[in-house]
PDB file of N, CA and C in Angstrom:
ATOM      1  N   UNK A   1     -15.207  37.862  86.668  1.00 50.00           N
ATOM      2  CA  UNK A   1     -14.250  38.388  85.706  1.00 50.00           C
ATOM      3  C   UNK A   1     -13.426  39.442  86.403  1.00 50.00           C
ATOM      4  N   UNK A   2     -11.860  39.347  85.671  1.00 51.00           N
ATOM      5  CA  UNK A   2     -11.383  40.250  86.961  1.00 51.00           C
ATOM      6  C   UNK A   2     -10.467  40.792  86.108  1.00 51.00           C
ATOM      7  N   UNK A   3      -9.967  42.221  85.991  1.00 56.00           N
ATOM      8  CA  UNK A   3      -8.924  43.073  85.055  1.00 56.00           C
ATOM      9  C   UNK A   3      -7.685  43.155  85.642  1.00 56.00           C
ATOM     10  N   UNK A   4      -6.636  43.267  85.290  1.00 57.00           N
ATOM     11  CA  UNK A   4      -5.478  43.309  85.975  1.00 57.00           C
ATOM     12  C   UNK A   4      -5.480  44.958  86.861  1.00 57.00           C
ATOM     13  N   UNK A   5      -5.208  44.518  88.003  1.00 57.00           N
ATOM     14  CA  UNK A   5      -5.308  46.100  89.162  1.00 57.00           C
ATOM     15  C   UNK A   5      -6.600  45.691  89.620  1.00 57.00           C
ATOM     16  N   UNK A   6      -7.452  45.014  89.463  1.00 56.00           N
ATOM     17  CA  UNK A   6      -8.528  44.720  90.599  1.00 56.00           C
ATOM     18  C   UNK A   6      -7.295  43.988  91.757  1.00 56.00           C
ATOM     19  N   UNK A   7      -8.651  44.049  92.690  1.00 56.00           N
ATOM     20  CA  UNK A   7      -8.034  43.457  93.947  1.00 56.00           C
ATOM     21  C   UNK A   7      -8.829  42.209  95.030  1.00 56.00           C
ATOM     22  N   UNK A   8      -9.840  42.174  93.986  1.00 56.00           N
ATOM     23  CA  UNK A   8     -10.639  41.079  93.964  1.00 56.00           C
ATOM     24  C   UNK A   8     -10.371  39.816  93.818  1.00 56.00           C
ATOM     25  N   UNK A   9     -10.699  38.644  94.312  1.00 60.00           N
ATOM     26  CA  UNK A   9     -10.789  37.307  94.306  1.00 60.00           C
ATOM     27  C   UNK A   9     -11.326  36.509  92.891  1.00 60.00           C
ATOM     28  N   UNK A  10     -11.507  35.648  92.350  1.00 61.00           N
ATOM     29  CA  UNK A  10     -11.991  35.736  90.693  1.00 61.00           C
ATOM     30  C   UNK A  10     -11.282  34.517  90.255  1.00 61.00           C
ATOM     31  N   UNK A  11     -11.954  33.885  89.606  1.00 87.00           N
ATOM     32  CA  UNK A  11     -11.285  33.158  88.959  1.00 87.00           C
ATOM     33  C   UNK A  11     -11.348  33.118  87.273  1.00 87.00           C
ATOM     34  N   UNK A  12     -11.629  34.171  86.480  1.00 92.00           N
ATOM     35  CA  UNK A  12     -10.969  34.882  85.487  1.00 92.00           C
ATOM     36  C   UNK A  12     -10.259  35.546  85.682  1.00 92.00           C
ATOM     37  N   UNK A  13      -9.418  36.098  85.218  1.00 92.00           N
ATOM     38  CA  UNK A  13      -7.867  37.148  85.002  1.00 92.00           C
ATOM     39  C   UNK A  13      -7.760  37.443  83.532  1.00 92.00           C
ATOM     40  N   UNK A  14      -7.837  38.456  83.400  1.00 94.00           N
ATOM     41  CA  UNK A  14      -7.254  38.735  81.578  1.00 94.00           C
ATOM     42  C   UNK A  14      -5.902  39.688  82.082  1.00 94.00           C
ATOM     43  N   UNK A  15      -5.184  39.704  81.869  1.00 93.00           N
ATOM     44  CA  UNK A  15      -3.886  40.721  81.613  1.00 93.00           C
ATOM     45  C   UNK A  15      -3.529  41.096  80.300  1.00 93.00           C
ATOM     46  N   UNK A  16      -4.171  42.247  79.918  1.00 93.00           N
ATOM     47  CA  UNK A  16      -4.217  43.036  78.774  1.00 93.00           C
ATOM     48  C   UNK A  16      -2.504  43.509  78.133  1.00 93.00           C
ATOM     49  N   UNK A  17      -2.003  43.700  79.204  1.00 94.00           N
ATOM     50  CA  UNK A  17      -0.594  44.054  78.512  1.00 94.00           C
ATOM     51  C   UNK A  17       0.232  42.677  78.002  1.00 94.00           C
ATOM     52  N   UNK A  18      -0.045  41.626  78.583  1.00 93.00           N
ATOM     53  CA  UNK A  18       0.487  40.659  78.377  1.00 93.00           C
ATOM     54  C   UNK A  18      -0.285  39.565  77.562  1.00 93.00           C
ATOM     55  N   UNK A  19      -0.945  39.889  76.863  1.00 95.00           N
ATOM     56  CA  UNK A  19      -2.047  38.804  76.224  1.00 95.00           C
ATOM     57  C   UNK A  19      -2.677  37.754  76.811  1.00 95.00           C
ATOM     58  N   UNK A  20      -2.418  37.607  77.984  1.00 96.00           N
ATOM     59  CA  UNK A  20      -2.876  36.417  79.184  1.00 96.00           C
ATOM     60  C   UNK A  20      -3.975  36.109  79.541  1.00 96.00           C
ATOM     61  N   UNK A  21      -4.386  35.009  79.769  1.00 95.00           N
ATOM     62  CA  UNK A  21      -5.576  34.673  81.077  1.00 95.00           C
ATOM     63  C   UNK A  21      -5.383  33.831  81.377  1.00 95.00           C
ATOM     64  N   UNK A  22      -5.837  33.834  82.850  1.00 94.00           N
ATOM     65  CA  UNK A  22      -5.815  33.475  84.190  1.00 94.00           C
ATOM     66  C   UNK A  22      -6.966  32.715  84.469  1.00 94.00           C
ATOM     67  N   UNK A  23      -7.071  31.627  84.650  1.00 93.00           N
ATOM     68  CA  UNK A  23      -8.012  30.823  85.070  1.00 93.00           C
ATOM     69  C   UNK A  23      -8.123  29.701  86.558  1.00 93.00           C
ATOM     70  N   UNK A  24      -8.564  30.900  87.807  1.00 92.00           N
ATOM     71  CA  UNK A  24      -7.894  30.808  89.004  1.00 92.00           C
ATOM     72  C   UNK A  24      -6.648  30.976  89.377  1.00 92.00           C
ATOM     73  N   UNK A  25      -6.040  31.905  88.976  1.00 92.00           N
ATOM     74  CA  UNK A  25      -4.726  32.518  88.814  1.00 92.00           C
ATOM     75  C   UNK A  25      -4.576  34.003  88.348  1.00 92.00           C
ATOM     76  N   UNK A  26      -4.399  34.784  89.696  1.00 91.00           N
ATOM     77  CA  UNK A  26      -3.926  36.203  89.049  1.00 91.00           C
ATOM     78  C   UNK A  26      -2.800  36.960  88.378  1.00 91.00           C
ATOM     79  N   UNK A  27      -2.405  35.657  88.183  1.00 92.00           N
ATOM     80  CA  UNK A  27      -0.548  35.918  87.457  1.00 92.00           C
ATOM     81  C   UNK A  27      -0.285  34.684  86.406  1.00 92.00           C
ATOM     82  N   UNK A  28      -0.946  35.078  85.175  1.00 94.00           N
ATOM     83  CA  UNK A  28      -0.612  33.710  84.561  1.00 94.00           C
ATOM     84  C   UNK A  28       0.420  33.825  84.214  1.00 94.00           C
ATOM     85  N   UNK A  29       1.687  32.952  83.813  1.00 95.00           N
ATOM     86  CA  UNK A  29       2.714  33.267  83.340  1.00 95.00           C
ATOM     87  C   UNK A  29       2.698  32.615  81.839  1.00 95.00           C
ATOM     88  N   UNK A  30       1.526  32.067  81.272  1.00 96.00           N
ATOM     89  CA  UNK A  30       1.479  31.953  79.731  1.00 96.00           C
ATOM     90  C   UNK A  30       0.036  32.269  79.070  1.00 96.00           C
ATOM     91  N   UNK A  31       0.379  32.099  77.932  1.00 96.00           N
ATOM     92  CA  UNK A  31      -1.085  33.319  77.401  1.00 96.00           C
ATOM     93  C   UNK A  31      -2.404  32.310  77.643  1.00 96.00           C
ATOM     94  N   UNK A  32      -2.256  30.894  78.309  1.00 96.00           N
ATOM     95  CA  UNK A  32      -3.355  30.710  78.852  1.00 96.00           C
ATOM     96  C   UNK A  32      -2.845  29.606  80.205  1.00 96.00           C
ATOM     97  N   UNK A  33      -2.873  30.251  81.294  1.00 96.00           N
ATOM     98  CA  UNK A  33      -2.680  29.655  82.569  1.00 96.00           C
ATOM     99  C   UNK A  33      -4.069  29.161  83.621  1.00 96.00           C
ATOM    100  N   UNK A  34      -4.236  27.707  83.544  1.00 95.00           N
ATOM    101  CA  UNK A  34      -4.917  27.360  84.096  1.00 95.00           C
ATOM    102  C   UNK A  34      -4.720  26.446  85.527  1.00 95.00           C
ATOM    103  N   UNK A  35      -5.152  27.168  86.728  1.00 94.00           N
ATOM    104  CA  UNK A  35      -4.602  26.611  87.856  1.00 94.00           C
ATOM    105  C   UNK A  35      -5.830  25.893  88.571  1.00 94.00           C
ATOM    106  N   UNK A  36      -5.525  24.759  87.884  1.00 93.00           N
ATOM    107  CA  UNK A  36      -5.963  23.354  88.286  1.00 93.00           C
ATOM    108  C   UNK A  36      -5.433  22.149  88.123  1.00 93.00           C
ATOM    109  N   UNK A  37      -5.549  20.881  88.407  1.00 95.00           N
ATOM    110  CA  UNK A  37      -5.166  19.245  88.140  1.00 95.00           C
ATOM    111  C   UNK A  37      -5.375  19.083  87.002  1.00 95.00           C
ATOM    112  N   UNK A  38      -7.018  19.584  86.697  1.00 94.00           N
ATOM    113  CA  UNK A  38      -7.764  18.827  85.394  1.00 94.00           C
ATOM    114  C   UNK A  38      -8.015  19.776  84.444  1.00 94.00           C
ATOM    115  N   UNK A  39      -7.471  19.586  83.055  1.00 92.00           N
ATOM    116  CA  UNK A  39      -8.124  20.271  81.794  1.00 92.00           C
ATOM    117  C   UNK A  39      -9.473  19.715  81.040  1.00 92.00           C
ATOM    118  N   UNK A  40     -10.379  19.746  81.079  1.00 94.00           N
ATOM    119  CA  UNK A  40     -11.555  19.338  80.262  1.00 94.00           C
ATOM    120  C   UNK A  40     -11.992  19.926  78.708  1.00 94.00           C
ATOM    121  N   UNK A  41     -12.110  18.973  77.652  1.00 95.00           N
ATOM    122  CA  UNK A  41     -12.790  18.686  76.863  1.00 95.00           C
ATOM    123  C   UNK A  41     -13.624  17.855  76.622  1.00 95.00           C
ATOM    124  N   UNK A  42     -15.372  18.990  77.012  1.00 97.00           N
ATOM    125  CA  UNK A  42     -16.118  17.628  76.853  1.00 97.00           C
ATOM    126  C   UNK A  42     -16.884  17.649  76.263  1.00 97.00           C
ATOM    127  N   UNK A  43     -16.562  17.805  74.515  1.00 98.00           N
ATOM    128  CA  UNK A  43     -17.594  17.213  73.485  1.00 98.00           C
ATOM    129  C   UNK A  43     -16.155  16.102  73.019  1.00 98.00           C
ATOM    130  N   UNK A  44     -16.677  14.816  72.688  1.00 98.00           N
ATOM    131  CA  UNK A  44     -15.425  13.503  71.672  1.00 98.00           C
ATOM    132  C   UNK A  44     -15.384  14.568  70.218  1.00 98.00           C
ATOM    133  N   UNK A  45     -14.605  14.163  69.712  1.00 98.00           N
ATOM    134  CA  UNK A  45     -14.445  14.628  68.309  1.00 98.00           C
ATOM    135  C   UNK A  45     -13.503  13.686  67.694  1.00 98.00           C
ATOM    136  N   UNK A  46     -14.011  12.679  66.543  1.00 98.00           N
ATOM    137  CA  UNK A  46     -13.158  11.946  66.103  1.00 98.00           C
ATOM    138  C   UNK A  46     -12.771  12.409  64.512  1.00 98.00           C
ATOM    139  N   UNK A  47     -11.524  12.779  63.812  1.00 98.00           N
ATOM    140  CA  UNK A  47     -11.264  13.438  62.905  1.00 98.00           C
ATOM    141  C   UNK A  47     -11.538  12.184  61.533  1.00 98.00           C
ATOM    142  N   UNK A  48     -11.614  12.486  60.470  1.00 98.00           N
ATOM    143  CA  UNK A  48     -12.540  11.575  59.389  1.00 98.00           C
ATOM    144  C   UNK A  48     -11.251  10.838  58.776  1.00 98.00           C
ATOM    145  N   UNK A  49     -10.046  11.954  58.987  1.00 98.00           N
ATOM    146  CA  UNK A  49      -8.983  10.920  58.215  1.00 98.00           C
ATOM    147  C   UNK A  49      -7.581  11.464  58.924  1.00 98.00           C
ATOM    148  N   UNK A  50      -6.183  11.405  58.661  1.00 98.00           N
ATOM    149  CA  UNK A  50      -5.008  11.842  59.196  1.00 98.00           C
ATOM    150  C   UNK A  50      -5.084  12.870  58.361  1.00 98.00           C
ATOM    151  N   UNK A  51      -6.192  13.613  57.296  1.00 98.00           N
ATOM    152  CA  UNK A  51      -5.806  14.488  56.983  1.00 98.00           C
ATOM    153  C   UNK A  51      -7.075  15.644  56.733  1.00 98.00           C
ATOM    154  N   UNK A  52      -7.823  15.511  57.667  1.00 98.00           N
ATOM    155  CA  UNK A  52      -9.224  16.014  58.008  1.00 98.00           C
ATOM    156  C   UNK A  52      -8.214  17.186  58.435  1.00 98.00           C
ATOM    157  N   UNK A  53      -9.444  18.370  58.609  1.00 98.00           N
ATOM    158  CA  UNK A  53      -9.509  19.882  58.720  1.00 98.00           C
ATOM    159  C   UNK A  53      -8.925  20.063  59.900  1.00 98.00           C
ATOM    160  N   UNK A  54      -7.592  20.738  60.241  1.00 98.00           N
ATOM    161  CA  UNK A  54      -7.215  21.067  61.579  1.00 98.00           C
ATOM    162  C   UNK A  54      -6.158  22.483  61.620  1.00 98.00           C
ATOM    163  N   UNK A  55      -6.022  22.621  63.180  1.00 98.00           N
ATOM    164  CA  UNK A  55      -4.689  23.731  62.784  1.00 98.00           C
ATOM    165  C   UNK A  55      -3.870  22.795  63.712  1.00 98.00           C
ATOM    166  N   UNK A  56      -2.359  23.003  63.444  1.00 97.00           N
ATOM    167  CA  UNK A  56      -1.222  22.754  64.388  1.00 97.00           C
ATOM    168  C   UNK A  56      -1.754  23.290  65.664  1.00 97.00           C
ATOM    169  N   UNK A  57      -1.858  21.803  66.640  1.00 97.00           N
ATOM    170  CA  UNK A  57      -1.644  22.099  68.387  1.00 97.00           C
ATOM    171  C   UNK A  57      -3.307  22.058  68.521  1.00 97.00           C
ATOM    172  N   UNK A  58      -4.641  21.732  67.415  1.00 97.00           N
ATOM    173  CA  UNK A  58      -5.557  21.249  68.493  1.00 97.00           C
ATOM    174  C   UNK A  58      -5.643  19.992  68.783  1.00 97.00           C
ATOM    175  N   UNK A  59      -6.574  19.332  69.349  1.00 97.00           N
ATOM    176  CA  UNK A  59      -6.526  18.121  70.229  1.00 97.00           C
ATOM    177  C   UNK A  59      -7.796  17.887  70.082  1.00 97.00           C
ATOM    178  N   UNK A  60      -8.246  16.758  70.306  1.00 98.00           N
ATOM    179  CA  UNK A  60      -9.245  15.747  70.302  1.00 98.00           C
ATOM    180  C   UNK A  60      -9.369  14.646  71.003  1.00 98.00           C
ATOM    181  N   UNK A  61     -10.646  13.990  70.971  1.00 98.00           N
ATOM    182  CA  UNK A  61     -10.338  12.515  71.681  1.00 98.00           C
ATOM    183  C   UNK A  61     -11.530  11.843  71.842  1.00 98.00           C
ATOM    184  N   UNK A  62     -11.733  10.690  71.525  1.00 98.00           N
ATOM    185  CA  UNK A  62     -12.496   9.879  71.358  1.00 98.00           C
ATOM    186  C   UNK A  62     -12.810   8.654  72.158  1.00 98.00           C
ATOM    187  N   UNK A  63     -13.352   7.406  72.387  1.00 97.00           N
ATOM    188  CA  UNK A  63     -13.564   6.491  73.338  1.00 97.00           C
ATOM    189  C   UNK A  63     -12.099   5.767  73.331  1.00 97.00           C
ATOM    190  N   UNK A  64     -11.357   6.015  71.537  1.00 98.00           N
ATOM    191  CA  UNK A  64     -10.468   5.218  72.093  1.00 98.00           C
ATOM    192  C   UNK A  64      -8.741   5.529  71.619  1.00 98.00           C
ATOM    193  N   UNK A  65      -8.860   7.105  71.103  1.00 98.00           N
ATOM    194  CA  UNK A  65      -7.691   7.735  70.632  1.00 98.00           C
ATOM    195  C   UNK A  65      -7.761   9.420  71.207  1.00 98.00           C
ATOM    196  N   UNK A  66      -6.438   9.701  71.412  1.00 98.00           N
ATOM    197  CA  UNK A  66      -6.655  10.703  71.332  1.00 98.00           C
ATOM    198  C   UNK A  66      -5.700  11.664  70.494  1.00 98.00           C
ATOM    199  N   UNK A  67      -6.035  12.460  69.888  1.00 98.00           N
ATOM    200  CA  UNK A  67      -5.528  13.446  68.205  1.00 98.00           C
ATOM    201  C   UNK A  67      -5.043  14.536  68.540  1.00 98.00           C
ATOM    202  N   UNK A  68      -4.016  14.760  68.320  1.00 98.00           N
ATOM    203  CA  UNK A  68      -3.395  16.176  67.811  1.00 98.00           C
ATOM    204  C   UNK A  68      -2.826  16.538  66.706  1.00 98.00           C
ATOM    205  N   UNK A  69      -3.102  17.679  66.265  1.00 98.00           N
ATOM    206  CA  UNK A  69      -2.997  18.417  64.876  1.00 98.00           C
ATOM    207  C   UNK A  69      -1.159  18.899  64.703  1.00 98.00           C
ATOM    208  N   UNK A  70      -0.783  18.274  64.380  1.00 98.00           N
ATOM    209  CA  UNK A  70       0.706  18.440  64.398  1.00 98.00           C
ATOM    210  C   UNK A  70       1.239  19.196  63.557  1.00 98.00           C
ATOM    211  N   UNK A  71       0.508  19.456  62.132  1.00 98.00           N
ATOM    212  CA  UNK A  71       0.916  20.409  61.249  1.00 98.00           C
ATOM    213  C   UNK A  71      -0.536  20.876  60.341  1.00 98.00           C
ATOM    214  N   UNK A  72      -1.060  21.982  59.449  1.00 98.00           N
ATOM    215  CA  UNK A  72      -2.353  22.043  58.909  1.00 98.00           C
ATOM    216  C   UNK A  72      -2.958  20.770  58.607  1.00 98.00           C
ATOM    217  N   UNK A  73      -4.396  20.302  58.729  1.00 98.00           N
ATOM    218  CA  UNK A  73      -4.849  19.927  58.322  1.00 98.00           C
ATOM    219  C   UNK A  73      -3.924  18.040  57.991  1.00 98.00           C
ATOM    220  N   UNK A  74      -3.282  17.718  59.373  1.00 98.00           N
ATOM    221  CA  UNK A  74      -2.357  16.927  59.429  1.00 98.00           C
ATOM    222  C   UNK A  74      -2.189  16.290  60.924  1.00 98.00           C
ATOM    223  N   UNK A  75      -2.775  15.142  61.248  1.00 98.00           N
ATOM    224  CA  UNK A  75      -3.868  14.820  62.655  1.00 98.00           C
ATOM    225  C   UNK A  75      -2.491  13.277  62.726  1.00 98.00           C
ATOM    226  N   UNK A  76      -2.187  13.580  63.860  1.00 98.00           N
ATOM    227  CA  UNK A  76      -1.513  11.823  64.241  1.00 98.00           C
ATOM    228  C   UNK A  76      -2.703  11.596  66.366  1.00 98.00           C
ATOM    229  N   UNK A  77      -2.280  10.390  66.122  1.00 98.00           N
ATOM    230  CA  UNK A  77      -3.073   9.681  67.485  1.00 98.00           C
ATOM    231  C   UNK A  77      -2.268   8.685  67.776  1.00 98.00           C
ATOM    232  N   UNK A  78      -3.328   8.915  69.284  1.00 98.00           N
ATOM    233  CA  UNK A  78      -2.443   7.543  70.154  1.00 98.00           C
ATOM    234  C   UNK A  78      -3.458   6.848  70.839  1.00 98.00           C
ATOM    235  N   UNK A  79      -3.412   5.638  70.890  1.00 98.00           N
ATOM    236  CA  UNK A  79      -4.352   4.920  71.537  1.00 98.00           C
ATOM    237  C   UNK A  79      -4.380   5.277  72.846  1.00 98.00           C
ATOM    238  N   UNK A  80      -5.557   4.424  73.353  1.00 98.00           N
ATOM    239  CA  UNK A  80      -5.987   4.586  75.071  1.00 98.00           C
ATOM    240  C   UNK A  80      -6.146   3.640  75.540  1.00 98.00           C
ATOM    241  N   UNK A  81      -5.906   3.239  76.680  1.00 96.00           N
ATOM    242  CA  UNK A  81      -5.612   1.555  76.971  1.00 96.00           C
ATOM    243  C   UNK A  81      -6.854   2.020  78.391  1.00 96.00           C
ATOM    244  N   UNK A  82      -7.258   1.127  78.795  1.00 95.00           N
ATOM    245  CA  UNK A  82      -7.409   0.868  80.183  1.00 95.00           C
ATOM    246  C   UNK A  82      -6.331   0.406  81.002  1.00 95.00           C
ATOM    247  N   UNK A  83      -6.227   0.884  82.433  1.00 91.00           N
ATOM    248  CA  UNK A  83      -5.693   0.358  83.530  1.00 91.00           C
ATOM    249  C   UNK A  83      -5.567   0.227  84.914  1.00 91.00           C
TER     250      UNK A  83
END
């Protein structure tokens, strides 16, 4: 874990003045900067209907869709193909 003005190596970063963290990155430039290829979510979560419990902007995904919350409690998907 690393505070902004350390001078340490880290791959947490919080920047308190800026609401930020840094995840292998000592300069995030958005309130969550992650400097890697890959984002992981890894529990599936499949939502019960297009109008199951959500907030705008989370995400999900399942063996064969994956969900985002586009407005409250208001879920659209897109399939997943193999290739």
């Amino acid at each position: 874990f690393r505070v902004e003005g350390d001078t340490d190596e880290n791959n947490l970063f919080v920047d308190a003045s800026a609401d930020s963290v840094g995840i292998g990155t000592n300069a995030p430039t958005a309130k969550l900067d992650v400097n890697s290829n890959v984002l992981r979510l890894r529990t599936a979560k499949t939502p019960a209907s297009a109008t199951d419990a959500g907030n705008q902007g989370d995400i999900a995904w399942d063996a064969n869709y994956i969900y985002v919350c586009v407005a409250a409690n208001t879920w659209k998907r897109s399939p997943l193909g193999t290739w």
